[in-house]
Short mmCIF file of N, CA and C in Angstrom, two decimals:
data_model
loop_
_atom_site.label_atom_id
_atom_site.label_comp_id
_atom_site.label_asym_id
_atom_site.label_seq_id
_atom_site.Cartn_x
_atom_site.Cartn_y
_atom_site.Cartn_z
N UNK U 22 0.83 -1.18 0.00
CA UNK U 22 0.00 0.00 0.00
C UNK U 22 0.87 1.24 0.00
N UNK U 23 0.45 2.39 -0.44
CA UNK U 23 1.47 3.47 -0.91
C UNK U 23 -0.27 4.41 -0.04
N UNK U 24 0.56 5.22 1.13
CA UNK U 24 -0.38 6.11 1.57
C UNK U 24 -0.33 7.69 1.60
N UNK U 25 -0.87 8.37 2.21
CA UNK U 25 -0.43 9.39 1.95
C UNK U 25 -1.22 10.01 2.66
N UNK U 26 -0.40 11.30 3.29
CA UNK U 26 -1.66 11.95 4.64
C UNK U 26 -1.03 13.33 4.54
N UNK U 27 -1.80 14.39 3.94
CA UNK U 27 -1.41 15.53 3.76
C UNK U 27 -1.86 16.88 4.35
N UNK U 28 -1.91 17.81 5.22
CA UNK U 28 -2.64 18.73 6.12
C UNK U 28 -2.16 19.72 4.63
N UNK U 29 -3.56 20.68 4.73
CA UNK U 29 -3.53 22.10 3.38
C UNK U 29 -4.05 22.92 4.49
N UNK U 30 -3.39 23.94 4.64
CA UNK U 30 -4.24 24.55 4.66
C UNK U 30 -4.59 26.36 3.84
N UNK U 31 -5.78 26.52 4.23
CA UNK U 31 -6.47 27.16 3.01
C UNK U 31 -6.77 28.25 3.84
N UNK U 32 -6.96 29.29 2.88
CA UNK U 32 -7.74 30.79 3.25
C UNK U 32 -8.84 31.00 3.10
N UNK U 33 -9.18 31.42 4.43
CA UNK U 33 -10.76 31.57 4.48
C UNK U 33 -11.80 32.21 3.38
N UNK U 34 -11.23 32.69 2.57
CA UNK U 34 -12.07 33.13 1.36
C UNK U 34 -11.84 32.13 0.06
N UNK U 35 -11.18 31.14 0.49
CA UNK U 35 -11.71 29.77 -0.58
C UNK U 35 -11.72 28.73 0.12
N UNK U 36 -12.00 28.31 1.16
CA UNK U 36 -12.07 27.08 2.13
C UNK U 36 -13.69 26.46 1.37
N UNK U 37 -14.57 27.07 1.04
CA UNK U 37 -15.44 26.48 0.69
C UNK U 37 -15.28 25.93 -0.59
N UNK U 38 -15.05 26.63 -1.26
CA UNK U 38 -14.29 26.50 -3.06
C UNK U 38 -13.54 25.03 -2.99
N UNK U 39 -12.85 25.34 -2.43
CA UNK U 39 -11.60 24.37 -2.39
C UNK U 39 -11.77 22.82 -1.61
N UNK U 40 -12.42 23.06 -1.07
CA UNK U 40 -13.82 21.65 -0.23
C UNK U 40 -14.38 20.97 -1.20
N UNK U 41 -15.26 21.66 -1.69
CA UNK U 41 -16.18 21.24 -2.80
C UNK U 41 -14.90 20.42 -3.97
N UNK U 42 -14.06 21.27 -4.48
CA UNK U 42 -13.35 20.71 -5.79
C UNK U 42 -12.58 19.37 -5.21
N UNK U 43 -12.23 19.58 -3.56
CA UNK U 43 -11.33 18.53 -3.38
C UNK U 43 -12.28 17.18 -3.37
N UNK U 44 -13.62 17.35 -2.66
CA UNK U 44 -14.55 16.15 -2.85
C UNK U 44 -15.04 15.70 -3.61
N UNK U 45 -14.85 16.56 -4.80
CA UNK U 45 -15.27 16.15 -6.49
C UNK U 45 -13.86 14.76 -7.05
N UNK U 46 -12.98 16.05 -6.45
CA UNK U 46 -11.62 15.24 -6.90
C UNK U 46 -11.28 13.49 -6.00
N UNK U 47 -11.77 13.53 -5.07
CA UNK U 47 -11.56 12.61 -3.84
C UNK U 47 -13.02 11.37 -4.63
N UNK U 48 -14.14 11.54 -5.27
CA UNK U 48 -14.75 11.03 -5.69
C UNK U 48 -14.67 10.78 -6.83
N UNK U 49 -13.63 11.51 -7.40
CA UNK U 49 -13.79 10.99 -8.80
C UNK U 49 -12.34 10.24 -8.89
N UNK U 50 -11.40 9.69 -7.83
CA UNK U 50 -10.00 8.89 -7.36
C UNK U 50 -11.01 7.58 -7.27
N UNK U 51 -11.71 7.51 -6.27
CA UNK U 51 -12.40 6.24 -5.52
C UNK U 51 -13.07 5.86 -6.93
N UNK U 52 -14.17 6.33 -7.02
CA UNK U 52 -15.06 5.81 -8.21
C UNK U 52 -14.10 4.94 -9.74
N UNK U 53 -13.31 6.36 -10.34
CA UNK U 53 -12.35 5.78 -11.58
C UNK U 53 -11.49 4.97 -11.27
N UNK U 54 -10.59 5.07 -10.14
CA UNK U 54 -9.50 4.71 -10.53
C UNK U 54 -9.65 3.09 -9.50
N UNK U 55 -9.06 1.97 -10.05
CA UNK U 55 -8.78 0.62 -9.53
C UNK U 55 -7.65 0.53 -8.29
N UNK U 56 -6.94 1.61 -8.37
CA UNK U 56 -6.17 1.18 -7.55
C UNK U 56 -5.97 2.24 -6.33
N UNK U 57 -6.70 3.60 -6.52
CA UNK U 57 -7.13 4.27 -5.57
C UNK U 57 -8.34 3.58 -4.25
N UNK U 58 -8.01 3.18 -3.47
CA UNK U 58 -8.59 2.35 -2.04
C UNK U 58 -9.74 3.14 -1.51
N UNK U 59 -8.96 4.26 -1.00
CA UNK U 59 -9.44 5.61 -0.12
C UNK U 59 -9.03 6.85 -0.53
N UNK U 60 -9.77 7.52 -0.03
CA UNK U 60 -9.71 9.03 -0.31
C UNK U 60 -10.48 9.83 0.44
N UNK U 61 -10.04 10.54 1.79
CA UNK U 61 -10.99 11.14 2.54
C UNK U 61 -10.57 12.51 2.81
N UNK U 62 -11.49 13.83 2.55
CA UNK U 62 -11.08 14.83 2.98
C UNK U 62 -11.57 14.97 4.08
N UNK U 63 -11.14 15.67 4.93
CA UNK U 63 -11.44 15.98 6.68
C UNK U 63 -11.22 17.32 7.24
N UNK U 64 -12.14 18.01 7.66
CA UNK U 64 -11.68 19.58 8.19
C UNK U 64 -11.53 18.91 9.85
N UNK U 65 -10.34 19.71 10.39
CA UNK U 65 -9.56 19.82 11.26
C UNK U 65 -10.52 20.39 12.03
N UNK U 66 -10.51 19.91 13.34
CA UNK U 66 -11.66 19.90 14.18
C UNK U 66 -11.10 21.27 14.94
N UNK U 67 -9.69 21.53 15.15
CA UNK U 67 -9.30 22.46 15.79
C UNK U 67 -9.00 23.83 14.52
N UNK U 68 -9.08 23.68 13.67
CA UNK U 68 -8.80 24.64 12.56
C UNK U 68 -9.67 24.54 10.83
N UNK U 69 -10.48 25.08 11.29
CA UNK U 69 -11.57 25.30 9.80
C UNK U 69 -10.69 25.28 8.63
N UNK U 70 -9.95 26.16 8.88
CA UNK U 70 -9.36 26.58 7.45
C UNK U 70 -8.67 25.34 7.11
N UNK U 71 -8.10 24.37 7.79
CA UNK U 71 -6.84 22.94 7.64
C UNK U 71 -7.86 22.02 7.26
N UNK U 72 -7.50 21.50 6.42
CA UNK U 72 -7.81 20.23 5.56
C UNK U 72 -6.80 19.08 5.47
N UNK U 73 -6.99 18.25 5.74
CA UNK U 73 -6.34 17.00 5.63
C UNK U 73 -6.95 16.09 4.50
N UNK U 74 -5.97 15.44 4.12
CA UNK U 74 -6.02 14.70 2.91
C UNK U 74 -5.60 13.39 3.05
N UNK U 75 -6.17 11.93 3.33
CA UNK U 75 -6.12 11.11 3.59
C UNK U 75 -6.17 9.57 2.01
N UNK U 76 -5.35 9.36 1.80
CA UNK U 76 -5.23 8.83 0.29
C UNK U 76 -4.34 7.18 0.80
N UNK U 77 -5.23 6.38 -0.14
CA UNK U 77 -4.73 4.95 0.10
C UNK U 77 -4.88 4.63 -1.17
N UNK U 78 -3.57 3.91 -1.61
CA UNK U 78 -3.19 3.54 -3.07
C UNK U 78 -2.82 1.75 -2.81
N UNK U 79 -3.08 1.20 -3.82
CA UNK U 79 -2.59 -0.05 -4.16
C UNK U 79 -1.04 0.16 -3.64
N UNK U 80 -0.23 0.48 -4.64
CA UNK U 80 0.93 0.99 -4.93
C UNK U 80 1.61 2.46 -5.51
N UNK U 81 2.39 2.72 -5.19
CA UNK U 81 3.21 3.99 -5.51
C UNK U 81 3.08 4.27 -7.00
N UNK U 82 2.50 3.18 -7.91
CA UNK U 82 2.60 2.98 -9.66
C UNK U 82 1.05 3.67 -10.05
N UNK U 83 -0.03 3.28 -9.02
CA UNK U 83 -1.51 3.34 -8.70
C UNK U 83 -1.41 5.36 -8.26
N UNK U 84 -0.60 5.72 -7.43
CA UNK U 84 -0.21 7.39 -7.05
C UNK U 84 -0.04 7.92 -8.55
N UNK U 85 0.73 7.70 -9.19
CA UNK U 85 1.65 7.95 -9.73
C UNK U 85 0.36 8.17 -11.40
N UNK U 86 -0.18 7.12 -11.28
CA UNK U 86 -1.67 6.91 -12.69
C UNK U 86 -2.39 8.27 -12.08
N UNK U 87 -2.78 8.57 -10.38
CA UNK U 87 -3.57 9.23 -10.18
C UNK U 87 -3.20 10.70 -10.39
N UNK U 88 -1.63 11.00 -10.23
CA UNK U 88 -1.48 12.32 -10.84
C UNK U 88 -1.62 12.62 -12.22
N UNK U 89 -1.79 11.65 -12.96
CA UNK U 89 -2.31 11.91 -14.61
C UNK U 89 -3.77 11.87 -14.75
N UNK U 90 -4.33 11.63 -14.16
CA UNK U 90 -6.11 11.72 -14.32
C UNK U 90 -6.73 13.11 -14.41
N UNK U 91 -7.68 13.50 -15.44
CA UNK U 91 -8.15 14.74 -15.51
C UNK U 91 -8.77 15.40 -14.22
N UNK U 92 -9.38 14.71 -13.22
CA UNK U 92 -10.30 15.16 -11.70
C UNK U 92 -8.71 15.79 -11.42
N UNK U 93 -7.59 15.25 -11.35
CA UNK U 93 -6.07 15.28 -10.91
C UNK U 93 -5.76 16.53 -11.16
N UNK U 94 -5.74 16.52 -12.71
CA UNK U 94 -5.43 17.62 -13.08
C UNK U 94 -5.86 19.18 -13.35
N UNK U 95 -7.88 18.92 -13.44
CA UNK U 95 -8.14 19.77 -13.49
C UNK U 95 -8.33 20.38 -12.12
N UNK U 96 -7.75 19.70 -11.20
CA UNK U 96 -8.07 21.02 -9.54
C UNK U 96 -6.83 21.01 -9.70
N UNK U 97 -5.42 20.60 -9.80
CA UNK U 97 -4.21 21.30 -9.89
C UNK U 97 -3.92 22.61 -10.39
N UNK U 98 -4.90 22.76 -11.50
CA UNK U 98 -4.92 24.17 -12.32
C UNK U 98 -5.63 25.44 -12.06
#
């Protein structure tokens, strides 16, 4: 398993923006991809604005497919 646990955090004038695109993006990992496991976004119970990013891959090869996927790419941009 190749995991990955990432804290963002965001400014309060796109915390909502940026919620929404990440759970689009976090649903469209689980749903497409075979080797994406999990994918959970989580607001930080002590900090609104912090987002955590919780990602479970087959393998590092399975990460690696998921940074080429359009959900991937189009919230990178």
């Amino acid at each position: 398993m190749y995991i990955i646990v990432a804290p963002v955090q965001i400014k309060e004038a796109f915390k909502d923006q940026y919620i929404k695109g990440m759970l689009e993006n976090a649903q469209g990992s689980v749903n497409d991809e075979p080797g994406c496991l999990r994918f959970d976004v989580v607001q930080d119970a002590n900090d609104e604005n912090r987002i955590w990013l919780y990602e479970v891959y087959k393998d590092e090869a399975a990460f690696q497919a998921h940074t080429q996927t359009p959900h991937f790419i189009k919230f990178r941009t």
